[in-house]
Short mmCIF file of N, CA and C in Angstrom, two decimals:
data_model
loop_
_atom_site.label_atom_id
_atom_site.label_comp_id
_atom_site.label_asym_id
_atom_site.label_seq_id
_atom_site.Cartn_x
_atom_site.Cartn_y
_atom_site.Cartn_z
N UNK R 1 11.88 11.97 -6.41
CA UNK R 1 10.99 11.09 -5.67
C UNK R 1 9.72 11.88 -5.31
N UNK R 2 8.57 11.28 -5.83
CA UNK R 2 7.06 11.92 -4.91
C UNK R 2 7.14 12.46 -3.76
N UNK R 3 6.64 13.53 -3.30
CA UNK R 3 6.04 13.73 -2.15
C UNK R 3 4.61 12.79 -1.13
N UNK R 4 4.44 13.02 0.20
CA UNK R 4 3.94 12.18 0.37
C UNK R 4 2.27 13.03 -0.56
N UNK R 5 1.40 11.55 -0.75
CA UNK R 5 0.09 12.49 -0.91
C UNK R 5 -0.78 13.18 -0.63
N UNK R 6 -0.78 12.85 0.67
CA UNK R 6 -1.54 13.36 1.50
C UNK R 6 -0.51 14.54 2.57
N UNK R 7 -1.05 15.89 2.49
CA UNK R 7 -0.50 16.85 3.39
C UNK R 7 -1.17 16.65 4.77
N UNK R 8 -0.11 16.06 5.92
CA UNK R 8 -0.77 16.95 6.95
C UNK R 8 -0.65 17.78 7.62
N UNK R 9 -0.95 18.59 8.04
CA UNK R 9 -0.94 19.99 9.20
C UNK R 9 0.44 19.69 10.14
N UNK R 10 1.11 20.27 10.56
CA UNK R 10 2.54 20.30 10.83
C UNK R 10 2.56 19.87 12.43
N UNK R 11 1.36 20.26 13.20
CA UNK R 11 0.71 20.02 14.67
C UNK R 11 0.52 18.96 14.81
N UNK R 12 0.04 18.23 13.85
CA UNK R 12 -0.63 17.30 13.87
C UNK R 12 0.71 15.78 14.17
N UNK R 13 1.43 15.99 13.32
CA UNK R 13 2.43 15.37 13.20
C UNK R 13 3.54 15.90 14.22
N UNK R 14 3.83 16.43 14.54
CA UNK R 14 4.63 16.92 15.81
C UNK R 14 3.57 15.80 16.86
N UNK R 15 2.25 15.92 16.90
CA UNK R 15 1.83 15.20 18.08
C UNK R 15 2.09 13.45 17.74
N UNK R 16 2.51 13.34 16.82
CA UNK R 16 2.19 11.89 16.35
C UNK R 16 3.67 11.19 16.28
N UNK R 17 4.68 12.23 16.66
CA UNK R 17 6.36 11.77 15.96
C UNK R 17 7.01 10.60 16.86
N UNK R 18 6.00 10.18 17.91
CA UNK R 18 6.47 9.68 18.68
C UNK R 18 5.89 8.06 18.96
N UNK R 19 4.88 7.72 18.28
CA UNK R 19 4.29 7.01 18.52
C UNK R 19 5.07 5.52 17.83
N UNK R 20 5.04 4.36 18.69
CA UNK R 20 5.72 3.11 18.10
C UNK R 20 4.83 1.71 18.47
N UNK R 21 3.39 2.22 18.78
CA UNK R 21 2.43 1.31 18.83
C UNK R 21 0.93 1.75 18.06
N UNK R 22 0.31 1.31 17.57
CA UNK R 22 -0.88 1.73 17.65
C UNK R 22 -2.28 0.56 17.77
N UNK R 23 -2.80 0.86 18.61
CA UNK R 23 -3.89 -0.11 18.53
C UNK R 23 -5.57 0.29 17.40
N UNK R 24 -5.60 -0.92 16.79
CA UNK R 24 -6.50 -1.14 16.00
C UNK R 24 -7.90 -1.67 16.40
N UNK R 25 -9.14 -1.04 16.11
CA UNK R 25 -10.04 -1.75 16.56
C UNK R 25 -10.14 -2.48 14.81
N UNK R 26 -11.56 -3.51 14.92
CA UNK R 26 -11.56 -4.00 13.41
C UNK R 26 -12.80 -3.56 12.63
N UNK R 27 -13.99 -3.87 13.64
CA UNK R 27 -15.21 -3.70 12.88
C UNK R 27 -15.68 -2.27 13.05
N UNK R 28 -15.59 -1.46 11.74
CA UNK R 28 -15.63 -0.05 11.21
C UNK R 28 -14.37 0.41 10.94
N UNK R 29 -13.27 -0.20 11.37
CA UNK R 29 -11.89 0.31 11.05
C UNK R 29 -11.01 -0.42 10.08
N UNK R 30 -11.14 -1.54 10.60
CA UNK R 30 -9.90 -2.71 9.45
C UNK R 30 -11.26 -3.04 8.41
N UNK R 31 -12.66 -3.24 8.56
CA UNK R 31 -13.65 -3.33 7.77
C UNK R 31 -15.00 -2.15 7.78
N UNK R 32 -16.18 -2.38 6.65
CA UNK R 32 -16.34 -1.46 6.99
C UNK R 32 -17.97 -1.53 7.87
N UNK R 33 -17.90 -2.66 8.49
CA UNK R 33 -18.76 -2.41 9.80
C UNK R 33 -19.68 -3.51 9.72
N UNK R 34 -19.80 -4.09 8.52
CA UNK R 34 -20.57 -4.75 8.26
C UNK R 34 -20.38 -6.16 8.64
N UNK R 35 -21.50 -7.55 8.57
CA UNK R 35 -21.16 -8.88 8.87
C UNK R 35 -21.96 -9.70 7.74
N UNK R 36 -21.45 -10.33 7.15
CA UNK R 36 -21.85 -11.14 6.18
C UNK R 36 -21.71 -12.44 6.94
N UNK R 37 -22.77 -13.35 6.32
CA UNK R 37 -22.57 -14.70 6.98
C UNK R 37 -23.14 -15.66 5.95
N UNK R 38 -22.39 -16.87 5.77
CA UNK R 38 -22.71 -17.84 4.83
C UNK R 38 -23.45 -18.69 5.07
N UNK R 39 -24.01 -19.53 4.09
CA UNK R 39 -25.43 -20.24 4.70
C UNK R 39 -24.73 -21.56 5.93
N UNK R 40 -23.82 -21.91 6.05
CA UNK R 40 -23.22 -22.61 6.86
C UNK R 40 -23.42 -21.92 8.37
N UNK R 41 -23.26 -20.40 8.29
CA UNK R 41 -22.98 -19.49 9.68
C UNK R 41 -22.00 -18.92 9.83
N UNK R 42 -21.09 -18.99 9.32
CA UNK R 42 -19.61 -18.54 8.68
C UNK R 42 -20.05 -17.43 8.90
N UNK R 43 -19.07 -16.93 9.46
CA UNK R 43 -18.95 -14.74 9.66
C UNK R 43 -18.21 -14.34 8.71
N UNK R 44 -18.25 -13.81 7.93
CA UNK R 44 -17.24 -13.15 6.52
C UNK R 44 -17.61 -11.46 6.82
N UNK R 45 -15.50 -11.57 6.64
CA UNK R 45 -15.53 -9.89 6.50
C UNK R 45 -15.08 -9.68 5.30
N UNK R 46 -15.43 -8.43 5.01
CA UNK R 46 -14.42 -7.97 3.47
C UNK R 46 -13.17 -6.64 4.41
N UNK R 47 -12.28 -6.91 4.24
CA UNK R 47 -10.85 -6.33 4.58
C UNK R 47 -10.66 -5.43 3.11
N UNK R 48 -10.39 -4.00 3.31
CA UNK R 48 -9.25 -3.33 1.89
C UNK R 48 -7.98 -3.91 1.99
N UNK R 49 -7.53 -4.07 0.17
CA UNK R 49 -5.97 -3.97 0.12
C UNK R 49 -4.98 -2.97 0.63
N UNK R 50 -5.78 -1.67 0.06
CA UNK R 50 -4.82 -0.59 0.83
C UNK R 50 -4.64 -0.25 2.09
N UNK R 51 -5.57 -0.96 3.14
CA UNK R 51 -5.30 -0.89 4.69
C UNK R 51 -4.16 -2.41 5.44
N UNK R 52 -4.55 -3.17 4.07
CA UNK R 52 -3.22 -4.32 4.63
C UNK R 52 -1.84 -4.16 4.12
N UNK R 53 -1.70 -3.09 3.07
CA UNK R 53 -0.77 -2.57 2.80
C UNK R 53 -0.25 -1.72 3.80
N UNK R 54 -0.80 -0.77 4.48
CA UNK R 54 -0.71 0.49 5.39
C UNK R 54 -0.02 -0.41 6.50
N UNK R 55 -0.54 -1.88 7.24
CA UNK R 55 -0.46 -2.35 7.99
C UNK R 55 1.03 -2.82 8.26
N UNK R 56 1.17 -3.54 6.69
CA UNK R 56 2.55 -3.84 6.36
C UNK R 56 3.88 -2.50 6.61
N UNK R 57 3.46 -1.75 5.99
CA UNK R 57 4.56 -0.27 6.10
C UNK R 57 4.80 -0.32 7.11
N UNK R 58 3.53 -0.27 7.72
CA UNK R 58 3.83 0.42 9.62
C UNK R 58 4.81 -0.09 9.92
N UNK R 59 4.46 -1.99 9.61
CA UNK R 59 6.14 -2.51 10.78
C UNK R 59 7.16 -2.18 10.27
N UNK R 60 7.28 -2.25 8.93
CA UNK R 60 8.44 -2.01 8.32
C UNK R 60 8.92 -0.62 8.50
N UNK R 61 8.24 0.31 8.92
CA UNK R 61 8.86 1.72 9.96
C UNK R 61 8.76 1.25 11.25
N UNK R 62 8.98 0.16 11.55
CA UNK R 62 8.99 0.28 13.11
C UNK R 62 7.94 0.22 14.06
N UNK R 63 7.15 0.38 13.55
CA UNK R 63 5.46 1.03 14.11
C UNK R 63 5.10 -0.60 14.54
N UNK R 64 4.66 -0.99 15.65
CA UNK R 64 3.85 -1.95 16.07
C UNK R 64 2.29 -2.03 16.00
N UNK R 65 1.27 -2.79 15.07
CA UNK R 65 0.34 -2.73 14.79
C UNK R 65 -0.40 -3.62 16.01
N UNK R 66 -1.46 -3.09 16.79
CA UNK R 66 -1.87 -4.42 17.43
C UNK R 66 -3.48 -4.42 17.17
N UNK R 67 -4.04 -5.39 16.74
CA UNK R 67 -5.48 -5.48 17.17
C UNK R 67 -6.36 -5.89 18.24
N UNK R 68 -6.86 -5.10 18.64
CA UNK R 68 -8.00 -5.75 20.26
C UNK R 68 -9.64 -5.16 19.31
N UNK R 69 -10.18 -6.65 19.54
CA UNK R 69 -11.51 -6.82 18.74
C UNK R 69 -12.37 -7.70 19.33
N UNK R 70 -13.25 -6.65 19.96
CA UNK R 70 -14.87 -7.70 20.55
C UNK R 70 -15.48 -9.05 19.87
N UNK R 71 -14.94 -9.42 18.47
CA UNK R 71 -15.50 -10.54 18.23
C UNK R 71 -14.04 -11.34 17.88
N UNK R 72 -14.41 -12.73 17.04
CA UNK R 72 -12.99 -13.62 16.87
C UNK R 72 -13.60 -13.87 15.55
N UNK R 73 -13.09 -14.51 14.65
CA UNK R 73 -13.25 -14.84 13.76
C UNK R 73 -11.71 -15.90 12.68
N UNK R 74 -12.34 -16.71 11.96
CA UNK R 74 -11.08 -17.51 11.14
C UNK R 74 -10.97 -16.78 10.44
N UNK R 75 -11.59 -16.01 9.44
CA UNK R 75 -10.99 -15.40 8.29
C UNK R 75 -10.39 -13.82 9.28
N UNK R 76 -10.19 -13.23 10.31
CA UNK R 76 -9.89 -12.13 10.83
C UNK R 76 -8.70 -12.29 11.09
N UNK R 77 -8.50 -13.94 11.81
CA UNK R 77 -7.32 -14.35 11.96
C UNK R 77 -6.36 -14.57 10.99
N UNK R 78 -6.88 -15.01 9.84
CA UNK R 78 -5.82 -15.55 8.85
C UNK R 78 -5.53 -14.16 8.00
N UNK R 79 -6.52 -13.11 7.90
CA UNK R 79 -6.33 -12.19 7.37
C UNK R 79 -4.71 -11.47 8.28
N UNK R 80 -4.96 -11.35 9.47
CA UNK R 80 -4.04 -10.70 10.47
C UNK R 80 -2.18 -11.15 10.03
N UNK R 81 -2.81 -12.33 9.72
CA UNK R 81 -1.32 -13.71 10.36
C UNK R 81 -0.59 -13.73 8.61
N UNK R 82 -1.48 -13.03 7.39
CA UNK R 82 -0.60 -12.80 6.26
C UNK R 82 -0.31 -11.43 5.93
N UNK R 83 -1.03 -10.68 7.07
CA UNK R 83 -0.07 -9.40 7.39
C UNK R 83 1.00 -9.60 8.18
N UNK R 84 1.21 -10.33 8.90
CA UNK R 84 2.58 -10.65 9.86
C UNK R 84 2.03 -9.57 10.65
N UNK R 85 1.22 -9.37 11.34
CA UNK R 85 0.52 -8.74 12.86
C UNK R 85 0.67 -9.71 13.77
N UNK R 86 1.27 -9.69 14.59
CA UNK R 86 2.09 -10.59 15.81
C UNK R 86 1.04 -10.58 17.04
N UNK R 87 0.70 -9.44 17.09
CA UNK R 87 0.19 -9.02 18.15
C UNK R 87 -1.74 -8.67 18.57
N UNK R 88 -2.39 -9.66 18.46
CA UNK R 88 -3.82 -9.35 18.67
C UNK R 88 -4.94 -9.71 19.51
N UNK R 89 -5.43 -8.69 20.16
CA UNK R 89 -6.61 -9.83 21.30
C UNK R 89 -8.16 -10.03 20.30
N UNK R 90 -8.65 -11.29 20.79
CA UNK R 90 -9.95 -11.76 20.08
C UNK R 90 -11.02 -11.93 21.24
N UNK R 91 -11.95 -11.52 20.48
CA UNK R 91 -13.19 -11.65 21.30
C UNK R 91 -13.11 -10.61 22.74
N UNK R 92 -12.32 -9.50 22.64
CA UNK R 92 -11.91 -8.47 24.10
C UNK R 92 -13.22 -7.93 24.28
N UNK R 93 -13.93 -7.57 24.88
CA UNK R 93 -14.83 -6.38 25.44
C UNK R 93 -14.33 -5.15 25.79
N UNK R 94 -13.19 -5.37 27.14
CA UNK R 94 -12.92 -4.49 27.92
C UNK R 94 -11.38 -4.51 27.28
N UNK R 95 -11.14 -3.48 26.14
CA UNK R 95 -10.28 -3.69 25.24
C UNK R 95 -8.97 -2.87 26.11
N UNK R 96 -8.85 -1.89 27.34
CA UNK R 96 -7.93 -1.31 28.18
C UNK R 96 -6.88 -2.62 28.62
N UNK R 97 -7.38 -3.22 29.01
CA UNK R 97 -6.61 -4.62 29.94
C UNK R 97 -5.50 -4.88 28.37
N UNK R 98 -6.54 -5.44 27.66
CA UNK R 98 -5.35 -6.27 26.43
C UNK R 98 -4.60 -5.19 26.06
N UNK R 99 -4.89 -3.55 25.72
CA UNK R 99 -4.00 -2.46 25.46
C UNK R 99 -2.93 -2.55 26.36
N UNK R 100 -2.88 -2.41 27.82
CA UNK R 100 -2.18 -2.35 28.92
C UNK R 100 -1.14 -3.62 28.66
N UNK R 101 -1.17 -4.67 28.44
CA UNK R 101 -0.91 -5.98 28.24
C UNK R 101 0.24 -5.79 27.37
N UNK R 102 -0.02 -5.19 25.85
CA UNK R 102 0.47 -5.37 25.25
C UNK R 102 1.69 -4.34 25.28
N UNK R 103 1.22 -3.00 25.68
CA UNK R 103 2.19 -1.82 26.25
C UNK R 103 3.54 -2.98 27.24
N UNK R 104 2.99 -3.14 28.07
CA UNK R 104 4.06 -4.22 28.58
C UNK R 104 4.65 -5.23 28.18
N UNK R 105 3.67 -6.12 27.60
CA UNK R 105 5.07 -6.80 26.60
C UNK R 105 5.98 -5.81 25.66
N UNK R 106 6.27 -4.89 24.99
CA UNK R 106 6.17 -4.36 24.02
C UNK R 106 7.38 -3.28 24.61
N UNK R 107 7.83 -3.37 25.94
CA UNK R 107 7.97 -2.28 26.65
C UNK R 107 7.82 -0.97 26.25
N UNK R 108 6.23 -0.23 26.26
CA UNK R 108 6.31 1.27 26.05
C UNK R 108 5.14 1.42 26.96
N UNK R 109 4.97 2.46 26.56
CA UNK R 109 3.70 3.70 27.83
C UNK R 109 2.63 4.28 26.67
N UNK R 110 1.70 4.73 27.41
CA UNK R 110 0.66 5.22 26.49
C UNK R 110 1.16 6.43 25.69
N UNK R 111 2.34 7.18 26.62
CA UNK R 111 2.63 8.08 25.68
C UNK R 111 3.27 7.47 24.39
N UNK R 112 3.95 6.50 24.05
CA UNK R 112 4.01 5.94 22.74
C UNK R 112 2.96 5.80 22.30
N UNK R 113 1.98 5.58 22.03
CA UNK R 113 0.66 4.56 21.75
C UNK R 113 -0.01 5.91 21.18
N UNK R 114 -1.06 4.82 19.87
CA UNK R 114 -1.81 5.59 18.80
C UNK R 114 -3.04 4.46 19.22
N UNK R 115 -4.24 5.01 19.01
CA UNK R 115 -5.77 4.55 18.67
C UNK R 115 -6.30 4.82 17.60
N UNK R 116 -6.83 3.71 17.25
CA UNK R 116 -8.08 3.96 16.09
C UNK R 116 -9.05 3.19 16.48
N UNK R 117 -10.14 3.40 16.90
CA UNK R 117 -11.49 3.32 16.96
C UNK R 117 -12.93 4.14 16.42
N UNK R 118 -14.02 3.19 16.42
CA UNK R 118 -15.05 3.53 16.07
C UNK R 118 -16.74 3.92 16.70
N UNK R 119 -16.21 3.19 17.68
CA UNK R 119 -17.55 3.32 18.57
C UNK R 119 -17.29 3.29 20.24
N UNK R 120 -17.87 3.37 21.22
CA UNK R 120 -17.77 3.62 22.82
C UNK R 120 -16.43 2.56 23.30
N UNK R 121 -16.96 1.15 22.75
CA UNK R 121 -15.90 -0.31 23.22
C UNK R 121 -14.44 0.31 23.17
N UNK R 122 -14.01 1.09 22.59
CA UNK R 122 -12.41 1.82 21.88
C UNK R 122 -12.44 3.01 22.91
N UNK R 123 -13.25 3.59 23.25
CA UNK R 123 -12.87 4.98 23.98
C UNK R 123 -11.92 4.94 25.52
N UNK R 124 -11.77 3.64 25.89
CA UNK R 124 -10.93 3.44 26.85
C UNK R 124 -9.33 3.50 26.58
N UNK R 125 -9.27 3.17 25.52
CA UNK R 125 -7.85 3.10 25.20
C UNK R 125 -7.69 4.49 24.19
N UNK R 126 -8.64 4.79 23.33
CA UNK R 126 -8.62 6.23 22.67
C UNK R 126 -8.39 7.42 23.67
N UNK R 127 -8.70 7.58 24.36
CA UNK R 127 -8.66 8.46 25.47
C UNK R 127 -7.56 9.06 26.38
N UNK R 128 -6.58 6.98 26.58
CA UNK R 128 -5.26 7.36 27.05
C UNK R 128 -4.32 7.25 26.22
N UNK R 129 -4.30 7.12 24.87
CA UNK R 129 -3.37 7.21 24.02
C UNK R 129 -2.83 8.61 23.59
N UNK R 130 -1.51 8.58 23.31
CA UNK R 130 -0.88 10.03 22.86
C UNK R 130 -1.46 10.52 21.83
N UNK R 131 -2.02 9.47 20.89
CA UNK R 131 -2.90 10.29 19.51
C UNK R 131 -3.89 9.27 19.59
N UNK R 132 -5.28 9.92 18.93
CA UNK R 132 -6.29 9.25 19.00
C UNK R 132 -6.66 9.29 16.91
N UNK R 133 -7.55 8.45 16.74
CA UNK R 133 -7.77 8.28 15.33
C UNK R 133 -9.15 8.02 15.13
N UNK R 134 -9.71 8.19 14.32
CA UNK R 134 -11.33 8.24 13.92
C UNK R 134 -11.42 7.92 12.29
N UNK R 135 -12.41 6.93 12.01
CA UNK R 135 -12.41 7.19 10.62
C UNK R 135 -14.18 8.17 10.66
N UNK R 136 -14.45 8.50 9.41
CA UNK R 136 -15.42 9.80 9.32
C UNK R 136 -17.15 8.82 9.63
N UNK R 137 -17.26 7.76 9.68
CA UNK R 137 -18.23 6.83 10.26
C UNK R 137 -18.72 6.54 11.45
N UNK R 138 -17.49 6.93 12.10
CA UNK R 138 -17.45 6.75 13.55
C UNK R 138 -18.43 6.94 14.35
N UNK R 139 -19.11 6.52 15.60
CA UNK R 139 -19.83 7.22 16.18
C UNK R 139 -19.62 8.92 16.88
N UNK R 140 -20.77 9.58 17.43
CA UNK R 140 -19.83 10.95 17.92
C UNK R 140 -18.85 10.53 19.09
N UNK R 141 -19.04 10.04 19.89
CA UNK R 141 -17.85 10.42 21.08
C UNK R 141 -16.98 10.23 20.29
N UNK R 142 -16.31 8.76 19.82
CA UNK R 142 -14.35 8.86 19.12
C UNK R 142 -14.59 9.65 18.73
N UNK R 143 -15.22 10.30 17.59
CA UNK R 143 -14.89 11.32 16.49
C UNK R 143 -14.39 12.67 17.91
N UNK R 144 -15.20 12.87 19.02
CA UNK R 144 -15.18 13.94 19.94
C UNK R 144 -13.66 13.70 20.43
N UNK R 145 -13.08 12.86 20.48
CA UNK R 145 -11.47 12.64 20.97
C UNK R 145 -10.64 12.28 19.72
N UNK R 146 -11.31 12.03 18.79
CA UNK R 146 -9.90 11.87 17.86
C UNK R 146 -9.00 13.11 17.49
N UNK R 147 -7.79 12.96 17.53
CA UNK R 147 -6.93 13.91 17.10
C UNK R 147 -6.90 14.30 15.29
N UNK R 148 -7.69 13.08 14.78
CA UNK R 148 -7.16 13.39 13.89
C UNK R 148 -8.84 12.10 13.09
N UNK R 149 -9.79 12.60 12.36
CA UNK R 149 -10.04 12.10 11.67
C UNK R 149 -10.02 11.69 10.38
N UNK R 150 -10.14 10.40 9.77
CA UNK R 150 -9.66 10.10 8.38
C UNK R 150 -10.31 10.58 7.47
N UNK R 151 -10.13 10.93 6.25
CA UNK R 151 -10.82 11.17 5.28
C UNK R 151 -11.62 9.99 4.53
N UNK R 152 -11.40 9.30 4.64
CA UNK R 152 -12.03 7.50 4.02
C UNK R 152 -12.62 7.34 5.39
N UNK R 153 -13.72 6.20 4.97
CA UNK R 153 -14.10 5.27 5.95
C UNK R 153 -13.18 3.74 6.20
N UNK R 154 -14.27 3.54 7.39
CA UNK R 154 -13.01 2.64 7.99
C UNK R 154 -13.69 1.23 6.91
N UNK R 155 -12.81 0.47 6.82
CA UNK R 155 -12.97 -0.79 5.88
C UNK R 155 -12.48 -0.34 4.42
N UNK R 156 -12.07 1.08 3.82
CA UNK R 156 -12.19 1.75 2.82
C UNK R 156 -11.03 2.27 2.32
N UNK R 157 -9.75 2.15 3.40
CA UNK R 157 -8.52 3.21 3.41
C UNK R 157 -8.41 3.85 4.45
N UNK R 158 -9.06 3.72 5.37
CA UNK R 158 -8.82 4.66 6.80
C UNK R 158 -7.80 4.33 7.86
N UNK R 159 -7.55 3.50 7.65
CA UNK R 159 -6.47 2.60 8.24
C UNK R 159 -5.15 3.02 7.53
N UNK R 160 -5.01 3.06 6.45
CA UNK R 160 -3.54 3.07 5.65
C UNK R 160 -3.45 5.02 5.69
N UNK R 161 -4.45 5.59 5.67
CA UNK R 161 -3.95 6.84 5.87
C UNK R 161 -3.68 7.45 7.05
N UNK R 162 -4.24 6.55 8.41
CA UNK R 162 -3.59 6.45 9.42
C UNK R 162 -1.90 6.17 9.52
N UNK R 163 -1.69 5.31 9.00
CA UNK R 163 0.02 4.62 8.66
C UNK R 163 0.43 5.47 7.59
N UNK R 164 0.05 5.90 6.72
CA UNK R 164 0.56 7.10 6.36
C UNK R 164 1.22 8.06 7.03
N UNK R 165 0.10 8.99 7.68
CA UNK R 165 0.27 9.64 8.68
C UNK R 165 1.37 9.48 9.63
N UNK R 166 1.57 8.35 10.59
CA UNK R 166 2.65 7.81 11.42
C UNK R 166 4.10 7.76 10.92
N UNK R 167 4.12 7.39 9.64
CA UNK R 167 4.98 6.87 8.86
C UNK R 167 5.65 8.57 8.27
N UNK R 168 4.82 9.37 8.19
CA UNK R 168 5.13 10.91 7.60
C UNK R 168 6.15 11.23 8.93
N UNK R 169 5.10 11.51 10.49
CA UNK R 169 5.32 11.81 11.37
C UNK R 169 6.57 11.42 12.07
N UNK R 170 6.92 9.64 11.60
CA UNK R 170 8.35 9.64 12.13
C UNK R 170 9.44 9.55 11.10
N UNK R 171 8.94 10.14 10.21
CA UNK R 171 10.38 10.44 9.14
C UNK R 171 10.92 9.30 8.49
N UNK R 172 9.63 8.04 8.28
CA UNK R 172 9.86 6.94 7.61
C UNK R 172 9.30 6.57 6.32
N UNK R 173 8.77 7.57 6.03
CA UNK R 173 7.37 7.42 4.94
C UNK R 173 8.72 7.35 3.39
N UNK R 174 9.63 8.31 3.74
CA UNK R 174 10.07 8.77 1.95
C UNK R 174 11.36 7.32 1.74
N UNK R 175 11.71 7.30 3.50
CA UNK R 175 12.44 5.60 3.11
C UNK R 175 11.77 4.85 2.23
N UNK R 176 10.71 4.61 3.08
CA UNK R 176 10.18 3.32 2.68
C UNK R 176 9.60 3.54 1.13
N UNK R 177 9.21 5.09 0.65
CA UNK R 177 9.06 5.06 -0.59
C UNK R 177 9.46 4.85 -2.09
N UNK R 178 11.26 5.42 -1.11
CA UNK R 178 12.63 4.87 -1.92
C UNK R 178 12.85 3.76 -2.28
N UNK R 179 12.94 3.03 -1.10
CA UNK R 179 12.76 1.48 -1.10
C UNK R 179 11.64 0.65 -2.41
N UNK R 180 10.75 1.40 -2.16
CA UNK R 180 9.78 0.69 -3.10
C UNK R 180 10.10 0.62 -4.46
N UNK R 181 10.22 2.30 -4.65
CA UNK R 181 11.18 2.46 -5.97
C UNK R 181 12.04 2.09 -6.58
N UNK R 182 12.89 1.22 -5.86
CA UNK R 182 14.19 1.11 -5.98
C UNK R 182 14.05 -0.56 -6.42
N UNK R 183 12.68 -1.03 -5.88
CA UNK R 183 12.61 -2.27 -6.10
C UNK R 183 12.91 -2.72 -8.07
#
């Protein structure tokens, strides 16, 4: 069976072995920052395959994916809801409250909890999370707290090598690779 592809640093993953939430921001992370709009007014994002793949793994290790995102959108939603992402706030500003929210439904603590963000709106919840995440686009502060920045940009794969990562860290990655194989 493959190894995973990506090596990470042994620290890195010791800090991460624990995590069974992670919150997602969208615009620079699940896309890659941009807003397209149709002559109607329609907001169109373009989403990667390999980050709705990443998304998928996660649950299937266990990993709870949640999104909290300053804007709303139909195609964000329907994109979310054929990942089977259960869990997302729309249109948040003050994205701590819906983090906190969901920690409680969810029953865990920040020390479970992973971030990925891109810009200042995310640094509330990046900050108290056990691991923090950055894709390489980011503005400086996340990048200044991430534990761990991605090698891809966000909209690009930065997301799935995040779930990578998680998935290495809790000793679910070579299951689920078996599994695939085996299909």
């Amino acid at each position: 069976m493959p190894a995973p592809a990506l090596k990470f640093p042994p620290e890195l993953l010791l800090k991460a072995q624990d995590i069974r939430v992670v919150f997602f921001d969208v615009d620079g992370v699940l896309t890659d920052g941009g807003l397209y709009f149709s002559e109607s007014g329609e907001t169109l994002k373009r989403f990667h395959t390999l980050d709705g793949h990443g998304l998928k793994l996660l649950q299937r290790g266990g990993i709870t994916p949640v999104v909290i995102t300053g804007r709303d959108s139909k195609p964000l939603r329907l994109r979310l809801a054929a990942l089977g992402v259960k869990h997302a706030f729309y249109g948040t500003e003050d994205k701590r409250p819906a983090a906190e929210s969901a920690l409680k439904t969810l029953g865990l603590d920040w020390s479970q909890a992973a971030a990925m963000g891109d810009d200042w709106p995310d640094l509330p919840v990046m900050t108290r999370c056990a691991f923090a995440c950055a894709p390489p686009n980011a503005q400086a502060e996340p990048l200044a707290v991430a534990h761990h920045v991605t090698r891809l940009p966000g909209g690009a794969g930065a997301v799935r090598e995040l779930c990578d990562l998680l998935l290495v860290a809790s000793g679910r990655y070579a299951d689920l690779l078996r599994e695939t194989l085996a299909q």
